[in-house]
């Protein structure tokens, strides 16, 4: 319980809404531009890395709930569990020092992307029927045209785009962590895990 109290410090509670805003702003831009990636978890991954898995989980879940329920893009509400797992995994990878070296951060992103694809495919299939209006619809359509059903096509789309998306996102967060002054990072409970 003491660890959770330290993880959810004042600076962390201030960073959660900032991370959510970053997620939604970048994610909505990517969605609008129809890029076949998401990049909507950078804030979640950062908070998970510097403040721990439970803070990452909360940030990821809240991002999708706020994004969807605010009416900006209601499609994202159903993916709150995916966002939660991304934040949780970012915190766990941080705990084991995977943000200390760039290539480990990328591998952590690939692993997280594969898990996100497993979680998201059924949601994607049953909530949207395989069409979301995002750039990843093109990838799903390619797999559908190859003869795959909706769920296998959704899974194939996720496996082909999510690992790359999360690898890029984890690498960006690694770079941000390296660029921030140590005195700022030391304010977070998991600073020793990322230095």
PDB file of C-alpha atoms in Angstrom:
ATOM      1  CA  UNK A   1       0.000   0.000   0.000  1.00  0.00           C
ATOM      2  CA  UNK A   2       2.888   2.345   0.771  1.00  0.00           C
ATOM      3  CA  UNK A   3       4.356   1.698  -2.688  1.00  0.00           C
ATOM      4  CA  UNK A   4       1.049   2.647  -4.327  1.00  0.00           C
ATOM      5  CA  UNK A   5       0.935   5.840  -2.289  1.00  0.00           C
ATOM      6  CA  UNK A   6       4.423   6.754  -3.497  1.00  0.00           C
ATOM      7  CA  UNK A   7       3.559   5.838  -7.088  1.00  0.00           C
ATOM      8  CA  UNK A   8       0.457   8.076  -7.029  1.00  0.00           C
ATOM      9  CA  UNK A   9       2.382  11.115  -5.775  1.00  0.00           C
ATOM     10  CA  UNK A  10       1.352  14.716  -6.429  1.00  0.00           C
ATOM     11  CA  UNK A  11       3.617  15.020  -9.492  1.00  0.00           C
ATOM     12  CA  UNK A  12       2.152  11.789 -10.861  1.00  0.00           C
ATOM     13  CA  UNK A  13      -1.406  12.982 -10.314  1.00  0.00           C
ATOM     14  CA  UNK A  14      -0.511  16.118 -12.272  1.00  0.00           C
ATOM     15  CA  UNK A  15       1.109  14.078 -15.066  1.00  0.00           C
ATOM     16  CA  UNK A  16      -1.870  11.740 -15.596  1.00  0.00           C
ATOM     17  CA  UNK A  17      -4.141  14.373 -17.218  1.00  0.00           C
ATOM     18  CA  UNK A  18      -1.179  15.726 -19.214  1.00  0.00           C
ATOM     19  CA  UNK A  19      -0.466  12.206 -20.498  1.00  0.00           C
ATOM     20  CA  UNK A  20      -4.137  11.699 -21.356  1.00  0.00           C
ATOM     21  CA  UNK A  21      -4.184  14.969 -23.308  1.00  0.00           C
ATOM     22  CA  UNK A  22      -1.012  13.944 -25.188  1.00  0.00           C
ATOM     23  CA  UNK A  23      -2.528  10.550 -26.023  1.00  0.00           C
ATOM     24  CA  UNK A  24      -5.763  12.033 -27.331  1.00  0.00           C
ATOM     25  CA  UNK A  25      -4.118  14.890 -29.257  1.00  0.00           C
ATOM     26  CA  UNK A  26      -1.588  12.677 -31.053  1.00  0.00           C
ATOM     27  CA  UNK A  27      -4.063   9.822 -31.502  1.00  0.00           C
ATOM     28  CA  UNK A  28      -6.732  12.079 -32.974  1.00  0.00           C
ATOM     29  CA  UNK A  29      -4.205  13.672 -35.338  1.00  0.00           C
ATOM     30  CA  UNK A  30      -3.057  10.234 -36.545  1.00  0.00           C
ATOM     31  CA  UNK A  31      -6.699   9.113 -36.865  1.00  0.00           C
ATOM     32  CA  UNK A  32      -7.566  12.214 -38.918  1.00  0.00           C
ATOM     33  CA  UNK A  33      -4.539  11.807 -41.181  1.00  0.00           C
ATOM     34  CA  UNK A  34      -5.436   8.110 -41.727  1.00  0.00           C
ATOM     35  CA  UNK A  35      -1.916   6.932 -40.896  1.00  0.00           C
ATOM     36  CA  UNK A  36      -1.952   3.113 -40.451  1.00  0.00           C
ATOM     37  CA  UNK A  37      -0.630   3.418 -36.884  1.00  0.00           C
ATOM     38  CA  UNK A  38      -2.082   4.794 -33.639  1.00  0.00           C
ATOM     39  CA  UNK A  39       0.664   6.507 -31.577  1.00  0.00           C
ATOM     40  CA  UNK A  40      -2.057   7.165 -28.994  1.00  0.00           C
ATOM     41  CA  UNK A  41      -0.231   5.615 -26.039  1.00  0.00           C
ATOM     42  CA  UNK A  42       2.899   7.748 -25.733  1.00  0.00           C
ATOM     43  CA  UNK A  43       1.608   9.545 -22.630  1.00  0.00           C
ATOM     44  CA  UNK A  44       0.461   6.285 -21.054  1.00  0.00           C
ATOM     45  CA  UNK A  45       3.820   4.625 -21.701  1.00  0.00           C
ATOM     46  CA  UNK A  46       5.700   7.609 -20.246  1.00  0.00           C
ATOM     47  CA  UNK A  47       3.613   7.661 -17.062  1.00  0.00           C
ATOM     48  CA  UNK A  48       3.873   3.880 -16.699  1.00  0.00           C
ATOM     49  CA  UNK A  49       7.644   4.058 -17.133  1.00  0.00           C
ATOM     50  CA  UNK A  50       8.252   6.817 -14.579  1.00  0.00           C
ATOM     51  CA  UNK A  51       5.487   6.105 -12.051  1.00  0.00           C
ATOM     52  CA  UNK A  52       4.855   2.363 -12.220  1.00  0.00           C
ATOM     53  CA  UNK A  53       2.465  -0.206 -13.636  1.00  0.00           C
ATOM     54  CA  UNK A  54      -0.647   0.755 -11.668  1.00  0.00           C
ATOM     55  CA  UNK A  55      -0.352   4.410 -12.632  1.00  0.00           C
ATOM     56  CA  UNK A  56       0.170   3.358 -16.253  1.00  0.00           C
ATOM     57  CA  UNK A  57      -2.894   1.124 -16.064  1.00  0.00           C
ATOM     58  CA  UNK A  58      -5.075   3.955 -14.735  1.00  0.00           C
ATOM     59  CA  UNK A  59      -3.732   6.415 -17.325  1.00  0.00           C
ATOM     60  CA  UNK A  60      -4.325   4.018 -20.221  1.00  0.00           C
ATOM     61  CA  UNK A  61      -7.847   3.125 -19.137  1.00  0.00           C
ATOM     62  CA  UNK A  62      -8.810   6.749 -18.474  1.00  0.00           C
ATOM     63  CA  UNK A  63      -7.438   7.866 -21.843  1.00  0.00           C
ATOM     64  CA  UNK A  64      -9.789   5.628 -23.775  1.00  0.00           C
ATOM     65  CA  UNK A  65     -12.762   6.266 -21.503  1.00  0.00           C
ATOM     66  CA  UNK A  66     -12.349  10.051 -21.665  1.00  0.00           C
ATOM     67  CA  UNK A  67     -11.603  10.007 -25.395  1.00  0.00           C
ATOM     68  CA  UNK A  68     -14.710   7.974 -26.133  1.00  0.00           C
ATOM     69  CA  UNK A  69     -17.178   9.306 -23.594  1.00  0.00           C
ATOM     70  CA  UNK A  70     -16.274  12.930 -24.363  1.00  0.00           C
ATOM     71  CA  UNK A  71     -17.652  12.415 -27.858  1.00  0.00           C
ATOM     72  CA  UNK A  72     -14.337  13.142 -29.585  1.00  0.00           C
ATOM     73  CA  UNK A  73     -14.271   9.570 -30.894  1.00  0.00           C
ATOM     74  CA  UNK A  74     -16.753   7.226 -29.234  1.00  0.00           C
ATOM     75  CA  UNK A  75     -15.129   4.202 -30.898  1.00  0.00           C
ATOM     76  CA  UNK A  76     -12.222   4.349 -28.413  1.00  0.00           C
ATOM     77  CA  UNK A  77     -14.328   3.763 -25.287  1.00  0.00           C
ATOM     78  CA  UNK A  78     -14.400   0.000 -25.797  1.00  0.00           C
ATOM     79  CA  UNK A  79     -10.600  -0.151 -25.914  1.00  0.00           C
ATOM     80  CA  UNK A  80     -10.119   1.008 -22.312  1.00  0.00           C
ATOM     81  CA  UNK A  81      -8.848  -2.456 -21.376  1.00  0.00           C
ATOM     82  CA  UNK A  82      -6.209  -2.335 -24.131  1.00  0.00           C
ATOM     83  CA  UNK A  83      -5.010   1.053 -22.898  1.00  0.00           C
ATOM     84  CA  UNK A  84      -4.895  -0.290 -19.357  1.00  0.00           C
ATOM     85  CA  UNK A  85      -2.695  -3.235 -20.401  1.00  0.00           C
ATOM     86  CA  UNK A  86      -0.353  -0.972 -22.372  1.00  0.00           C
ATOM     87  CA  UNK A  87       0.199   1.203 -19.293  1.00  0.00           C
ATOM     88  CA  UNK A  88       0.603  -1.824 -17.037  1.00  0.00           C
ATOM     89  CA  UNK A  89       3.164  -3.390 -19.361  1.00  0.00           C
ATOM     90  CA  UNK A  90       5.097  -0.108 -19.705  1.00  0.00           C
ATOM     91  CA  UNK A  91       5.373   0.026 -15.921  1.00  0.00           C
ATOM     92  CA  UNK A  92       6.460  -3.607 -15.672  1.00  0.00           C
ATOM     93  CA  UNK A  93       9.080  -3.224 -18.403  1.00  0.00           C
ATOM     94  CA  UNK A  94      10.339  -0.116 -16.619  1.00  0.00           C
ATOM     95  CA  UNK A  95      10.575  -1.979 -13.330  1.00  0.00           C
ATOM     96  CA  UNK A  96      12.937  -4.460 -14.972  1.00  0.00           C
ATOM     97  CA  UNK A  97      15.098  -1.746 -16.536  1.00  0.00           C
ATOM     98  CA  UNK A  98      13.947  -2.059 -20.159  1.00  0.00           C
ATOM     99  CA  UNK A  99      13.860   1.739 -20.609  1.00  0.00           C
ATOM    100  CA  UNK A 100      17.568   2.054 -19.816  1.00  0.00           C
ATOM    101  CA  UNK A 101      18.675   0.854 -23.272  1.00  0.00           C
ATOM    102  CA  UNK A 102      17.040   1.900 -26.552  1.00  0.00           C
ATOM    103  CA  UNK A 103      16.876  -1.558 -28.130  1.00  0.00           C
ATOM    104  CA  UNK A 104      15.242  -3.069 -25.046  1.00  0.00           C
ATOM    105  CA  UNK A 105      12.637  -0.316 -25.141  1.00  0.00           C
ATOM    106  CA  UNK A 106      11.904  -1.239 -28.765  1.00  0.00           C
ATOM    107  CA  UNK A 107      11.600  -4.954 -27.903  1.00  0.00           C
ATOM    108  CA  UNK A 108       9.302  -4.044 -25.004  1.00  0.00           C
ATOM    109  CA  UNK A 109       7.189  -2.116 -27.499  1.00  0.00           C
ATOM    110  CA  UNK A 110       6.995  -5.062 -29.881  1.00  0.00           C
ATOM    111  CA  UNK A 111       5.922  -7.405 -27.063  1.00  0.00           C
ATOM    112  CA  UNK A 112       3.366  -4.871 -25.830  1.00  0.00           C
ATOM    113  CA  UNK A 113       2.077  -4.467 -29.392  1.00  0.00           C
ATOM    114  CA  UNK A 114       1.536  -8.206 -29.771  1.00  0.00           C
ATOM    115  CA  UNK A 115      -0.383  -8.357 -26.482  1.00  0.00           C
ATOM    116  CA  UNK A 116      -2.405  -5.268 -27.468  1.00  0.00           C
ATOM    117  CA  UNK A 117      -3.291  -6.948 -30.784  1.00  0.00           C
ATOM    118  CA  UNK A 118      -4.542 -10.053 -28.951  1.00  0.00           C
ATOM    119  CA  UNK A 119      -6.719  -7.952 -26.653  1.00  0.00           C
ATOM    120  CA  UNK A 120      -7.961  -5.549 -29.343  1.00  0.00           C
ATOM    121  CA  UNK A 121      -8.892  -7.926 -32.171  1.00  0.00           C
ATOM    122  CA  UNK A 122     -12.122  -9.233 -30.605  1.00  0.00           C
ATOM    123  CA  UNK A 123     -13.114  -5.735 -29.466  1.00  0.00           C
ATOM    124  CA  UNK A 124     -12.374  -4.330 -32.919  1.00  0.00           C
ATOM    125  CA  UNK A 125     -14.433  -7.074 -34.561  1.00  0.00           C
ATOM    126  CA  UNK A 126     -17.494  -6.897 -32.346  1.00  0.00           C
ATOM    127  CA  UNK A 127     -17.639  -3.147 -31.741  1.00  0.00           C
ATOM    128  CA  UNK A 128     -16.965  -1.899 -35.256  1.00  0.00           C
ATOM    129  CA  UNK A 129     -17.328  -4.911 -37.522  1.00  0.00           C
ATOM    130  CA  UNK A 130     -13.783  -4.320 -38.722  1.00  0.00           C
ATOM    131  CA  UNK A 131     -14.233  -0.723 -39.914  1.00  0.00           C
ATOM    132  CA  UNK A 132     -13.219   2.257 -37.784  1.00  0.00           C
ATOM    133  CA  UNK A 133     -12.455   5.045 -40.216  1.00  0.00           C
ATOM    134  CA  UNK A 134      -8.768   4.992 -39.252  1.00  0.00           C
ATOM    135  CA  UNK A 135      -5.744   4.309 -41.434  1.00  0.00           C
ATOM    136  CA  UNK A 136      -5.575   0.712 -40.207  1.00  0.00           C
ATOM    137  CA  UNK A 137      -8.812  -0.057 -42.093  1.00  0.00           C
ATOM    138  CA  UNK A 138      -6.705  -0.393 -45.244  1.00  0.00           C
ATOM    139  CA  UNK A 139      -4.675  -3.178 -43.621  1.00  0.00           C
ATOM    140  CA  UNK A 140      -7.847  -4.929 -42.443  1.00  0.00           C
ATOM    141  CA  UNK A 141      -9.298  -4.656 -45.957  1.00  0.00           C
ATOM    142  CA  UNK A 142      -6.183  -6.274 -47.453  1.00  0.00           C
ATOM    143  CA  UNK A 143      -6.580  -9.267 -45.138  1.00  0.00           C
ATOM    144  CA  UNK A 144     -10.337  -9.431 -45.796  1.00  0.00           C
ATOM    145  CA  UNK A 145      -9.665  -9.424 -49.555  1.00  0.00           C
ATOM    146  CA  UNK A 146      -7.204 -12.268 -49.021  1.00  0.00           C
ATOM    147  CA  UNK A 147     -10.125 -14.336 -47.775  1.00  0.00           C
ATOM    148  CA  UNK A 148      -9.860 -13.963 -43.997  1.00  0.00           C
ATOM    149  CA  UNK A 149     -12.966 -13.537 -41.873  1.00  0.00           C
ATOM    150  CA  UNK A 150     -13.513 -10.395 -39.825  1.00  0.00           C
ATOM    151  CA  UNK A 151     -11.881 -11.651 -36.595  1.00  0.00           C
ATOM    152  CA  UNK A 152      -8.813 -13.219 -38.285  1.00  0.00           C
ATOM    153  CA  UNK A 153      -8.415 -10.082 -40.438  1.00  0.00           C
ATOM    154  CA  UNK A 154      -8.666  -7.877 -37.331  1.00  0.00           C
ATOM    155  CA  UNK A 155      -6.063 -10.010 -35.580  1.00  0.00           C
ATOM    156  CA  UNK A 156      -3.772  -9.993 -38.636  1.00  0.00           C
ATOM    157  CA  UNK A 157      -4.110  -6.205 -38.869  1.00  0.00           C
ATOM    158  CA  UNK A 158      -3.276  -5.873 -35.185  1.00  0.00           C
ATOM    159  CA  UNK A 159      -0.248  -8.161 -35.403  1.00  0.00           C
ATOM    160  CA  UNK A 160       1.043  -6.274 -38.444  1.00  0.00           C
ATOM    161  CA  UNK A 161       0.574  -2.729 -37.118  1.00  0.00           C
ATOM    162  CA  UNK A 162       0.483  -2.812 -33.280  1.00  0.00           C
ATOM    163  CA  UNK A 163       4.046  -4.101 -32.701  1.00  0.00           C
ATOM    164  CA  UNK A 164       5.466  -1.401 -34.981  1.00  0.00           C
ATOM    165  CA  UNK A 165       3.233   1.240 -33.407  1.00  0.00           C
ATOM    166  CA  UNK A 166       4.234   0.324 -29.851  1.00  0.00           C
ATOM    167  CA  UNK A 167       7.917  -0.086 -30.792  1.00  0.00           C
ATOM    168  CA  UNK A 168       7.878   3.491 -32.117  1.00  0.00           C
ATOM    169  CA  UNK A 169       5.987   4.722 -29.057  1.00  0.00           C
ATOM    170  CA  UNK A 170       8.325   3.002 -26.573  1.00  0.00           C
ATOM    171  CA  UNK A 171      11.350   4.344 -28.479  1.00  0.00           C
ATOM    172  CA  UNK A 172       9.924   7.885 -28.363  1.00  0.00           C
ATOM    173  CA  UNK A 173       9.382   7.547 -24.613  1.00  0.00           C
ATOM    174  CA  UNK A 174      12.937   6.218 -24.197  1.00  0.00           C
ATOM    175  CA  UNK A 175      14.174   9.330 -26.033  1.00  0.00           C
ATOM    176  CA  UNK A 176      12.030  11.664 -23.926  1.00  0.00           C
ATOM    177  CA  UNK A 177      13.307  10.047 -20.726  1.00  0.00           C
ATOM    178  CA  UNK A 178      16.912  10.475 -21.909  1.00  0.00           C
ATOM    179  CA  UNK A 179      16.254  14.144 -22.777  1.00  0.00           C
ATOM    180  CA  UNK A 180      14.664  15.095 -19.451  1.00  0.00           C
ATOM    181  CA  UNK A 181      16.840  16.414 -16.636  1.00  0.00           C
ATOM    182  CA  UNK A 182      17.513  13.935 -13.822  1.00  0.00           C
ATOM    183  CA  UNK A 183      16.191  16.389 -11.245  1.00  0.00           C
ATOM    184  CA  UNK A 184      12.781  16.184 -12.963  1.00  0.00           C
ATOM    185  CA  UNK A 185      12.818  12.398 -13.257  1.00  0.00           C
ATOM    186  CA  UNK A 186      13.879  12.029  -9.612  1.00  0.00           C
ATOM    187  CA  UNK A 187      10.489  13.409  -8.590  1.00  0.00           C
ATOM    188  CA  UNK A 188       8.866  10.160  -9.727  1.00  0.00           C
ATOM    189  CA  UNK A 189       8.788   6.986  -7.638  1.00  0.00           C
ATOM    190  CA  UNK A 190      10.312   4.795 -10.378  1.00  0.00           C
ATOM    191  CA  UNK A 191      13.201   7.086 -11.360  1.00  0.00           C
ATOM    192  CA  UNK A 192      15.769   4.487 -10.359  1.00  0.00           C
ATOM    193  CA  UNK A 193      14.225   2.035 -12.857  1.00  0.00           C
ATOM    194  CA  UNK A 194      14.775   4.299 -15.860  1.00  0.00           C
ATOM    195  CA  UNK A 195      18.152   5.958 -15.234  1.00  0.00           C
TER     196      UNK A 195
END
